[in-house]
Each structure stands twice: as C-alpha cells, then as structure tokens.
Amino acid sequence: MIILFSVLFFLFPILSMPLILLAFFNEKKIRYKKYYAFLIAVFAGILLFYFIPDSSKDLYRYYIIMNRLSIMSLNNFITYLTSRVEPLSNIYFYVFSKFSSINIIMFATTLISYGLIFYVLFEHQKKEKLANLDFNIITIFALSVFYLVDDITGIRFCLGRLIFFVALYLDMYKNKRSISTLILYTITPLIHSSCLIFVIIRVIITLLKNKYNIKTFLILWFVSLSPTFIIKFANTFSNIPLFSSLGSKAEEYLSLNAGFYPMFILQIIIMFFLFFVLLYTRKHKQDSNTKYINFVLIVLTIGLLFIKSTSISTRFIRAGIIFSLPILMEFIKMLKIKNKCVAYIVIILLSSASLLFQISHLTVKISYGNLFDGGLLKNIFSLLSDN
C-alpha cells in the first residue's frame, strides 16, 4: 500500500492528501508512519509555497531582503555578512535567493520544521510506546498548534526555536551532551538572537538544581515588572557583535501590544491546560523528567507574566507549547481510561479551535488561483515550478 500511496501522492499531492492522512493514522509501524509524516510535511510545504504574505508578516520583509540578496555576488555578500547579526539566517536567505523562485524557501522551511517536530515525537514514541490512538491524538495536537502562517512564515524564530527544541530533547531526555548537541544550542541564537534567552534558561535550570516553586515564580514576576532591568540586561550583550541589537529589540518588543485577539486568547487557554499537564506529570509520574518539566514551566511562566507585551508573550507561549509535547505524551500514557477520555476531549477541542484559525488564515493568504487552477491534477514537480 505504501508504494501505491506514494505514487498517488507524487502524481496528485492535493487530491491524495486525505488518503495519506488516513494511512498515517491507521499505520501502527513507526517506520511506515515516518514516511507518511514526510508526505504530510511535503503537502504543508506546497501550501506555504503558494502563501502570499502581506506587509504585516515577517515573510514580506524577508522576501524584500532576498530580492536584494539575489543580485549580490558572493564576495559582496561576505562583506555584507560581517556587519549583520544572526549570520546563519542571512546565509539561509542568501542561498534561497539564488533560486528561480524565492518562494521555495517556504517549502524548505516547512520540511525542516515538520521534520524537527516529528523527529522528537517519533524518538519519544520509542521510549514511551504509546498506543496508536494516543500517538495520533498527540500528533493532531502538535500539527494544530504549530501554525503554518504565524509560525513557519517567521522563518528565523521558527527554525531557531525548533532546533533548540531538538537540542533540549537530546540533552535532557537522551542524555547526549555531546559536541553535536552543544553546536545545536550554539547555532540557535545565530539564527534568531532571542533564542539566547532559551539558552540562558537552560543554564538557570542547572543552577536551580531542578527546583521550580513559588520562589522561582516570584523572581520571574519581579523581573517582568521591571522593563528597565530587562533592557539593561539585554544591553549587557551589546559589546558582542552578534547580539548588539538585543537591547533595542527588547525595548521594541516590550512596547508592542496587539491586545487579546482570538488566537492569542486560545494560546493562553492552551498554556493553562499545559500548566496542569506539566505539574500533574511532575507530581504523579515517578520517573518524570523534572529538569525538562521545570524548563518548560519557566518558559510558559514568562509567557504568562509578559501577557501585556503580546509580542513577547506569544513567542514564549508558542515555544512552551511545542516544548511540552514529550510531557504531553507521558501525561496521556499515565492516565486511566476515564481520565484519558476527558483528556482526549480537551485536546481535540483545543486542536479543532487551532485548526479553525489555521484554515481561516490560509483561505485568505494562499494563491488559490495558481494552486487550484488545474492544480488538483498536477504532480508535485509541476506545482513547485508554477509559482
């Protein structure tokens, strides 16, 4: 069957997607499930390939930057790079600016992003050995709360956060404190400078000796009440060329407040649900990974305490949601049938609401004229060469 579905997908990726999803959820063997996950990522990449950003999206600005980079020689780019922060992001943009269609960067970013999330999910599945239904529920939740439009189009923070997620998982769950893990930690702030905060929190977790209690909350609360302290702390990195703009960025983000728009309210609801999941798992699971749970608790707490600065809050909440996935898997596994049914209902409701927001965004931002004008019968190569 996997060969048949593969042929159908590459010939008709849009029409065959319902069959691919059905095959993914029905498949119990991990090695086949991974392949269907790859096809799902390819489909999502096609959607983002046809995404049309407006001026409010980071992607709009990235496309302008890439258009400038596309006419820049390698020597000029190297000179340009020496004066830029976040060098890895600039290299990433430069490479894809040389393609005939710069939209291909969204296809690649989607594959990488989904690949990193699925990597952690499948690796943790090897450890926890969840029932197929449990794993499917978690996967639906993960793909629902990871927003195609708002997450992936913010290329720099998206990749920086997910690479850090993998590094954190390898470090705290797999105990792989190797050079490769250290490299992953190191490159995340070189992709997006705000990811330096996650690295600092990782260090703090070690200093806290695995404790997260009311004292930790009060310290974070006190810090959140003092924007001046935050800006001064960020400015301590101003002498480091790669992080010279951290202070000005902190000041900018602290002043941004988009209000409590519907998607943000949903993220807050998901955050409180995950607070319960994390604290319940830490208390009731004997071999719970306390250090990892405490890390995620701190990330979500920062998101909560900076709730008046929407730009900061939503970054930490979204990061905390993704970081919570391994714990959510453990939470589901440890529940008895009655409680598990309640958890299923909550997760499905939250996933459904998130999917509705995703669909509403996609329907106004995808170039349907190009994608569906004969696109239903186009193969994958035609779809990726027509835009």
JSON list of C-alpha atoms in Angstrom, two decimals, residues 58-59 62 106 109 148-161 192 315:
[
{"chain": "A", "resi": 58, "resn": "ASP", "atom": "CA", "xyz": [7.86, 38.86, 8.68]},
{"chain": "A", "resi": 59, "resn": "LEU", "atom": "CA", "xyz": [7.92, 36.89, 5.42]},
{"chain": "A", "resi": 62, "resn": "TYR", "atom": "CA", "xyz": [12.24, 38.53, 4.22]},
{"chain": "A", "resi": 106, "resn": "MET", "atom": "CA", "xyz": [8.92, 28.32, 2.42]},
{"chain": "A", "resi": 109, "resn": "THR", "atom": "CA", "xyz": [11.47, 25.71, 5.87]},
{"chain": "A", "resi": 148, "resn": "LEU", "atom": "CA", "xyz": [1.54, 27.28, 9.24]},
{"chain": "A", "resi": 149, "resn": "VAL", "atom": "CA", "xyz": [1.03, 31.01, 8.72]},
{"chain": "A", "resi": 150, "resn": "ASP", "atom": "CA", "xyz": [2.13, 32.56, 12.01]},
{"chain": "A", "resi": 151, "resn": "ASP", "atom": "CA", "xyz": [4.90, 30.13, 12.97]},
{"chain": "A", "resi": 152, "resn": "ILE", "atom": "CA", "xyz": [6.61, 28.96, 9.79]},
{"chain": "A", "resi": 153, "resn": "THR", "atom": "CA", "xyz": [6.49, 32.32, 7.98]},
{"chain": "A", "resi": 154, "resn": "GLY", "atom": "CA", "xyz": [8.52, 33.77, 10.85]},
{"chain": "A", "resi": 155, "resn": "ILE", "atom": "CA", "xyz": [11.42, 31.76, 9.44]},
{"chain": "A", "resi": 156, "resn": "ARG", "atom": "CA", "xyz": [14.18, 32.83, 11.82]},
{"chain": "A", "resi": 157, "resn": "PHE", "atom": "CA", "xyz": [12.39, 32.31, 15.14]},
{"chain": "A", "resi": 158, "resn": "CYS", "atom": "CA", "xyz": [10.67, 29.19, 13.81]},
{"chain": "A", "resi": 159, "resn": "LEU", "atom": "CA", "xyz": [13.92, 27.43, 12.93]},
{"chain": "A", "resi": 160, "resn": "GLY", "atom": "CA", "xyz": [15.82, 28.75, 15.94]},
{"chain": "A", "resi": 161, "resn": "ARG", "atom": "CA", "xyz": [13.13, 27.58, 18.37]},
{"chain": "A", "resi": 192, "resn": "HIS", "atom": "CA", "xyz": [17.41, 34.34, 15.89]},
{"chain": "A", "resi": 315, "resn": "ARG", "atom": "CA", "xyz": [6.73, 33.87, 21.46]}
]
